[in-house]
Coordinates of C-alpha atoms and ligand atoms in Angstrom, one line a residue:
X60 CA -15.6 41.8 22.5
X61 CA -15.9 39.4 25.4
X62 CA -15.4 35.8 25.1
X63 CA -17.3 32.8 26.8
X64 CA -14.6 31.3 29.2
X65 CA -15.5 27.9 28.1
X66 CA -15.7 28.0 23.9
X67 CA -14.3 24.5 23.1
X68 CA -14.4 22.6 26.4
X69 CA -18.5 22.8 27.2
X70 CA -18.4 19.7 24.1
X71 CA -15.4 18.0 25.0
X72 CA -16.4 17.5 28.6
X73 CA -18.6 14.9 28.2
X74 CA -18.2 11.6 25.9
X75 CA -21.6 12.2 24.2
X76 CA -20.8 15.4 22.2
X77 CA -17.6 14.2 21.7
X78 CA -19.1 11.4 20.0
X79 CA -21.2 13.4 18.2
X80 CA -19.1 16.2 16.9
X81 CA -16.0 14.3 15.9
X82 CA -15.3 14.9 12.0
X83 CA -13.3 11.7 11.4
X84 CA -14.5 8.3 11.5
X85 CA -12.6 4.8 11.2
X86 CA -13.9 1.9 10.2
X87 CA -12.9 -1.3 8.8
X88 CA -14.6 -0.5 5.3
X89 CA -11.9 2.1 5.5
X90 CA -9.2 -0.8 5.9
X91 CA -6.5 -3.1 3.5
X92 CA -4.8 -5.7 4.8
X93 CA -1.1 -6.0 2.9
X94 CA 0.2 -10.0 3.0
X95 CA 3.1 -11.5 1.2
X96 CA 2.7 -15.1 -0.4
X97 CA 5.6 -16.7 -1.1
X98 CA 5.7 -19.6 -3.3
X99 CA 6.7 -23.4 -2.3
X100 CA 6.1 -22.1 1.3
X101 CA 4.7 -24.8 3.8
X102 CA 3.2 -22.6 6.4
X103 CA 4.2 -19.5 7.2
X104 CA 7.5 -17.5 8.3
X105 CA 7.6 -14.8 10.4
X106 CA 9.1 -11.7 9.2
X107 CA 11.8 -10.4 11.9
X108 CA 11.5 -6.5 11.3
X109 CA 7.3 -6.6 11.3
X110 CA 7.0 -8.8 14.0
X111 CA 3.4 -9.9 13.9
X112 CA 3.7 -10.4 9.7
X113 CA 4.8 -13.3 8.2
X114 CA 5.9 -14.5 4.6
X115 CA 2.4 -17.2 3.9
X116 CA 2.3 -20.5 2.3
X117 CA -0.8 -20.0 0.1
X118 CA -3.1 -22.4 2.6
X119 CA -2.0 -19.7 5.2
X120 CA -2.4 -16.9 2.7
X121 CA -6.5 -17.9 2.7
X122 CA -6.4 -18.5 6.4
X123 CA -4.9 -14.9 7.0
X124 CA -7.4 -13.7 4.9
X125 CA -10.4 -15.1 6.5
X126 CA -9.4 -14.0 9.9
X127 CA -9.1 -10.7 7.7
X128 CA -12.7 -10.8 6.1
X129 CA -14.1 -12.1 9.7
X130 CA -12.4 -9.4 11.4
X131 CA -14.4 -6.9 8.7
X132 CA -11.7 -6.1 6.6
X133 CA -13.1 -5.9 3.0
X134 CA -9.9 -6.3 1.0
X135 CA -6.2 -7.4 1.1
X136 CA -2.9 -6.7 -0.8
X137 CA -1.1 -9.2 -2.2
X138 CA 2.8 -9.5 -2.9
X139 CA 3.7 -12.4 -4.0
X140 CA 7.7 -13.8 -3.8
X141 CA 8.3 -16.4 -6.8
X142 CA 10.7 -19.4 -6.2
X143 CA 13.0 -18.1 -9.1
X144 CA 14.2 -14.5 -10.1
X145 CA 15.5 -13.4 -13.2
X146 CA 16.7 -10.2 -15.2
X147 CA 13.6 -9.4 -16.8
X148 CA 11.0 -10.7 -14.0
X149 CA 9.3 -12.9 -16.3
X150 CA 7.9 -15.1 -13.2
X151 CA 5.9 -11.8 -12.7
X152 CA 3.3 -12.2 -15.1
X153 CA 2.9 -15.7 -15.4
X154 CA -0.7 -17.3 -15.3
X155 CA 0.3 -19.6 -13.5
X156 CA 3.0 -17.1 -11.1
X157 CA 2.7 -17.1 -7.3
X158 CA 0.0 -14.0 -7.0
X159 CA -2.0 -15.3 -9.6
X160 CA -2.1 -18.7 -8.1
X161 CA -2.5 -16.9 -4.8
X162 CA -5.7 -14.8 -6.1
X163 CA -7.5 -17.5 -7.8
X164 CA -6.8 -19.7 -4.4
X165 CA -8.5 -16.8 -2.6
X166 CA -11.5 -16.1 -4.8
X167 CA -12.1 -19.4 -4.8
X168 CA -12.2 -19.8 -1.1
X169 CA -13.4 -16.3 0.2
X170 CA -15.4 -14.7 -2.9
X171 CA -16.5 -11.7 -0.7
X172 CA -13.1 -10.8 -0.1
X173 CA -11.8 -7.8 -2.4
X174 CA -8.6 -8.9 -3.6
X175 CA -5.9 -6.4 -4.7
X176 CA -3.1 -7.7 -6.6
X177 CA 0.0 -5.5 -6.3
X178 CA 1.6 -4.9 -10.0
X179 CA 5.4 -4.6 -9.8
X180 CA 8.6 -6.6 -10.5
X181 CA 10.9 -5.7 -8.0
X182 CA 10.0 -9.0 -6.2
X183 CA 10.6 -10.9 -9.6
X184 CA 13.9 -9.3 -10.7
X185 CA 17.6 -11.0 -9.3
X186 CA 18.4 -7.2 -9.1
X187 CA 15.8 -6.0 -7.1
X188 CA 14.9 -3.1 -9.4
X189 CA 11.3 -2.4 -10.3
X190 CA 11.8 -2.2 -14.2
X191 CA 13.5 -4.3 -16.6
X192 CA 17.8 -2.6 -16.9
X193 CA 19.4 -0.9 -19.7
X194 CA 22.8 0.3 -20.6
X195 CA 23.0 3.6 -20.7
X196 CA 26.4 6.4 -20.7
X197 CA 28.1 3.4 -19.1
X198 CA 25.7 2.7 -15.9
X199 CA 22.6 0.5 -15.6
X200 CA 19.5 2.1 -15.4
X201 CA 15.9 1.0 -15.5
X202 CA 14.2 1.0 -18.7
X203 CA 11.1 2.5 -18.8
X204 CA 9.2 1.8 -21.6
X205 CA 10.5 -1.7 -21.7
X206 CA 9.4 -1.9 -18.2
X207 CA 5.6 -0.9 -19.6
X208 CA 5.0 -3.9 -21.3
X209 CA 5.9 -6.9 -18.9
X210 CA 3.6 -4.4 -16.1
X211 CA 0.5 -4.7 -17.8
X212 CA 1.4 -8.2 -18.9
X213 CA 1.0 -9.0 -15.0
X214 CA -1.8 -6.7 -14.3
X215 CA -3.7 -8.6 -17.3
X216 CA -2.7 -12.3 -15.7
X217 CA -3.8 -11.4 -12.0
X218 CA -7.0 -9.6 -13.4
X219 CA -7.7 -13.0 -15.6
X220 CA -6.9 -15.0 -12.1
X221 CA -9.7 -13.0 -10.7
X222 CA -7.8 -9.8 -9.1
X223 CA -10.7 -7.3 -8.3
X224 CA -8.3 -4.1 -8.2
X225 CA -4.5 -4.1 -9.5
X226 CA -2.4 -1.4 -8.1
X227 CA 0.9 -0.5 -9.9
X228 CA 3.9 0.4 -6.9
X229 CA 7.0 0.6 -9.7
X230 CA 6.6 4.2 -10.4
X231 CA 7.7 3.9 -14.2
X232 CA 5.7 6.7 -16.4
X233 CA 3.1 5.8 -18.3
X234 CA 2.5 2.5 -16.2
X235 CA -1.3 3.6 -15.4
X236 CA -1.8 4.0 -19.3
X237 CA 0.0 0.7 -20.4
X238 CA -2.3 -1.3 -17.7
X239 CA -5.6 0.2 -18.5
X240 CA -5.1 -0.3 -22.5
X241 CA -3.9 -3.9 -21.9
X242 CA -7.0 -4.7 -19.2
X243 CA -9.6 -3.1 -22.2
X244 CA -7.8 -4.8 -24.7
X245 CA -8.1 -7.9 -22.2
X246 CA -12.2 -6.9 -22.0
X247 CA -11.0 -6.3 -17.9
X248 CA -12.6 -2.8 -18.2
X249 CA -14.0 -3.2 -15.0
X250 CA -10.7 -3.7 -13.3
X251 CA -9.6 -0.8 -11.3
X252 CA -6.0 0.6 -11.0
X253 CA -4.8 2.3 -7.0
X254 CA -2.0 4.0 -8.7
X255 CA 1.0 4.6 -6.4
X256 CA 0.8 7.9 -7.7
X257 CA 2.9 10.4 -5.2
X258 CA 5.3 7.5 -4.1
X259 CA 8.5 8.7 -2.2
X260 CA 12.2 7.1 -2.0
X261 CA 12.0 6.7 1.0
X262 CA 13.7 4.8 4.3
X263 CA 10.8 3.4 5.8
X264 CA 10.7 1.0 3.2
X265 CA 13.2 -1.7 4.8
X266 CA 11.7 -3.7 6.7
X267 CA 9.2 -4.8 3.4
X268 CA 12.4 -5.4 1.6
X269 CA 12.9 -8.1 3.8
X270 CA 9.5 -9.5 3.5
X271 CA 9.2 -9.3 -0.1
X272 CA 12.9 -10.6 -0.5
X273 CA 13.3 -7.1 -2.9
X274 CA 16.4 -5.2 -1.9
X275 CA 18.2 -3.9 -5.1
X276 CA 21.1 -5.1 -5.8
X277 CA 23.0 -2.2 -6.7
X278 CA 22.0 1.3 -6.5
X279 CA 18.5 2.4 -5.2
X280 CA 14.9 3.4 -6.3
X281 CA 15.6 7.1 -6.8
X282 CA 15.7 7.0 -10.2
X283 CA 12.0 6.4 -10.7
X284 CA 10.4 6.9 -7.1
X285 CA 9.9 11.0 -5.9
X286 CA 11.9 13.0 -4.1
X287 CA 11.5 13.6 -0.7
X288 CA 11.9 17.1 -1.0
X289 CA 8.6 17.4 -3.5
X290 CA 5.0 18.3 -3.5
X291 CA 3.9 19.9 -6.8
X292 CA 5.4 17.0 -8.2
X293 CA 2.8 14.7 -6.6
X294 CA 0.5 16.8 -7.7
X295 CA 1.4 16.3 -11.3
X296 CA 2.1 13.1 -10.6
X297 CA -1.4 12.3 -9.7
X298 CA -2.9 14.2 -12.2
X299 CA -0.7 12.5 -14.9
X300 CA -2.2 9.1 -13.2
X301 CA -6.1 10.2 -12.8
X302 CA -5.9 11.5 -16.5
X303 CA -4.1 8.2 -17.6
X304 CA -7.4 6.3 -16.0
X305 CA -6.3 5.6 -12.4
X306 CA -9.4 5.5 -10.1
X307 CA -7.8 5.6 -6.7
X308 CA -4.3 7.7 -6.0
X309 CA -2.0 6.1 -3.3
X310 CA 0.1 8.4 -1.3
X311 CA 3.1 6.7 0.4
X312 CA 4.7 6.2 3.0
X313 CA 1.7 7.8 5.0
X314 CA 3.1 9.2 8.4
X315 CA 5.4 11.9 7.0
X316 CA 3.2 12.4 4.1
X317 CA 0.2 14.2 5.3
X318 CA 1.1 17.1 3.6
X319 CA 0.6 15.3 0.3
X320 CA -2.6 13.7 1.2
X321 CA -4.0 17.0 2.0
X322 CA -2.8 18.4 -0.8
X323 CA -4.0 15.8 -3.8
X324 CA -7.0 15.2 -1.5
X325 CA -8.4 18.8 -1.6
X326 CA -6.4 19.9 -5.4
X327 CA -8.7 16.6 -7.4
X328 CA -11.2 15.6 -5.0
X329 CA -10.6 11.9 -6.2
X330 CA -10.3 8.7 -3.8
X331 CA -7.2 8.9 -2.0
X332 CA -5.5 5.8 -0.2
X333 CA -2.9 6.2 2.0
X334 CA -0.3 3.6 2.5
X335 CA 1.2 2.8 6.4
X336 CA 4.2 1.2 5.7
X337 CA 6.5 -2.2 7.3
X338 CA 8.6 1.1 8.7
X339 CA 6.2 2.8 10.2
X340 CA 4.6 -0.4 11.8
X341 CA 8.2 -1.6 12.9
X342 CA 8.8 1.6 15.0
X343 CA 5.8 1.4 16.8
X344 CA 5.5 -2.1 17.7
X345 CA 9.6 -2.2 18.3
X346 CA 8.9 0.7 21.0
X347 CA 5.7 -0.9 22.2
X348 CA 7.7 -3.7 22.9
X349 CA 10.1 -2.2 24.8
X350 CA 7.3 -0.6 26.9
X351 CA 7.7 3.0 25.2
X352 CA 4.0 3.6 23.9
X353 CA 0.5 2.5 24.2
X354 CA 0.3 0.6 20.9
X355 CA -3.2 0.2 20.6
X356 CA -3.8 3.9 21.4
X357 CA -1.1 5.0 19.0
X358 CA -2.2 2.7 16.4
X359 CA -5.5 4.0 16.5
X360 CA -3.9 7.6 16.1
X361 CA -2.3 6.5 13.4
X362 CA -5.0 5.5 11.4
X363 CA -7.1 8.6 12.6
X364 CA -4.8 11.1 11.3
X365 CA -4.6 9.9 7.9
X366 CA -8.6 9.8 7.6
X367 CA -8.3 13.2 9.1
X368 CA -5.3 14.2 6.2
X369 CA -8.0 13.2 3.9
X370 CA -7.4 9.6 3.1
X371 CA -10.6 7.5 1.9
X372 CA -8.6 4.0 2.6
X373 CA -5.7 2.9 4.3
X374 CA -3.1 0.3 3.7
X375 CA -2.2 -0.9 6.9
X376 CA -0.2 -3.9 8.5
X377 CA -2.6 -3.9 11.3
X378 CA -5.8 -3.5 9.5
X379 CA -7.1 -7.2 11.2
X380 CA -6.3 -6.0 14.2
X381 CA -7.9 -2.7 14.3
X382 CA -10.5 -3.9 12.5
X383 CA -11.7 -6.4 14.9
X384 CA -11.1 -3.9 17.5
X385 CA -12.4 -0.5 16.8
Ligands
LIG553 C1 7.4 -2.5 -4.4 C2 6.9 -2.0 -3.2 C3 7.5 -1.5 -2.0 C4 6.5 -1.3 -1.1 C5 5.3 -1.6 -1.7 N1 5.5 -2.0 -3.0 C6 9.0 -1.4 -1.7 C7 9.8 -0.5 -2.5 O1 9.4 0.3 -3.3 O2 11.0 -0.7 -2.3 C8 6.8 -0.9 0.3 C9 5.7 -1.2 1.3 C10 6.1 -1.1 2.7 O3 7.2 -0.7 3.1 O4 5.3 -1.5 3.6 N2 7.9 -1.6 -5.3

């Protein structure tokens, strides 16, 4: 059978039906903008591996987040860093704790602005581990179930502070559960929970360790976040999380992970948010600096491809920017 010469390129030749065809769109509604509040801070301090980010005072926390909500971006991510860490985390769930301050600061100020308050305690533990430690055959480990509790104790403190979303990053099992009894018990049964669902131990998470002041201390997270090496086990990962009440799965990090996005994407057909992480922004914007890429045209690949992998939102470090852009 005889082909047409010119199958594909008679649409790409001219900017109107390429406008018209394309399957993926980007948008700001598509767009979360990540910011770390750090308590007692006056002003803001730059972070050195995400240049461009900065640790915020909370005054700077709501003018970030107005240049945000101007810029069309319907929602940020909070991480808070407390003045004072201890064993258990306990600053984490405080009423009165840096995020929870920093949410009712920003519904106050900018009641428009979705505000996502992320649920972990890695920033509120002296040993940088996302659960609460145990003894166990002679080594420290992190203690699930007693992790559960002090979770949805902060997921129930930012959703009283006003938190429209809370989205649970410490990977402990049963995490989604705990946090949607506590918010019903709460009467926060319209809170939703983005579940880091498919979340990997992964390398690109360095330069956020130095944002969030969250390094362990000891050890590392691969005792409760995935395997690199694994993609049923997002799936039943995320199914364990949709059945357990989550209403959006994250997938994360996002660049190497399209595979996964794909994959839970099409296996539930559920709202899927991808997470761009401080690595991932760090290697672009350290080679844009040295003149290597196009950043704005990479960036805007970026984002592309995870809509195209199937992602409904996307948690990015330069959500203002392309935002206002486009
Ligand atoms: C906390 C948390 C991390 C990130 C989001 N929440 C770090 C980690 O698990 O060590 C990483 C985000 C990023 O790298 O941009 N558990």
């Amino acid at each position: 059978m005889a082909f047409p010469e010119q199958r594909f390129r008679r649409l790409r030749d001219h900017a109107v039906w390429r406008e018209m065809v394309a399957e993926t769109s980007l948008g700001p509604q598509h767009l979360v903008q990540p910011l770390f509040v750090k308590e007692g801070l006056k002003g803001r301090q730059p972070i050195a591996s995400m240049p461009g980010q900065a640790q915020l005072g909370l005054e700077e926390l709501v003018a970030e987040s107005r240049r945000a909500r101007g810029a069309g971006v319907p929602a940020v991510l909070l991480f808070g860093i407390p003045r004072a860490k201890d064993a258990s985390g306990s600053s984490a769930a405080r009423p009165d704790g840096i995020v929870q301050k920093a949410v009712r600061a920003l519904k106050a100020e900018l009641p428009d602005l979705a505000v996502i308050a992320d649920v972990c305690l890695c920033e509120y533990t002296d040993h940088g581990h996302c659960g609460l430690l145990k003894e166990a055959g002679g080594r420290r480990v992190v203690d699930n179930d007693a992790t559960l509790a002090r979770l949805a104790e902060m997921a129930v403190t930012c959703a009283q502070a006003g938190a429209d979303m809370v989205a649970p990053s410490d990977m402990m099992d049963g995490r989604v559960g705990a946090i949607r009894r506590a918010l019903d018990a709460a009467g926060l049964t319209h809170v939703p929970i983005m579940s880091y669902a498919a979340k990997y131990a992964s390398s690109f998470y360095g330069p956020f360790r130095d944002a969030a002041e969250s390094p362990p201390q000891f050890g590392d997270r691969r005792g409760y976040q995935m395997d690199l090496r694994n993609s049923d086990e997002a799936v039943r990962e995320a199914a364990a999380d949709l059945e357990e009440g989550a209403d959006i799965i994250m997938v994360k990090p996002a660049l190497a992970y399209g595979d996964i996005i794909r994959r839970i994407k099409d296996t539930f057909r559920a709202p899927v948010a991808a997470y761009n992480v401080s690595g991932e922004y760090a290697m672009v914007e350290a080679a844009a600096r040295a003149g290597w890429l196009a950043r704005q045209d990479v960036i805007r690949e970026i984002l592309l491809s995870l809509r195209r992998a199937g992602a409904d939102i996307i948690i990015t470090y330069w959500a203002t920017e392309a935002a206002g852009k486009r």
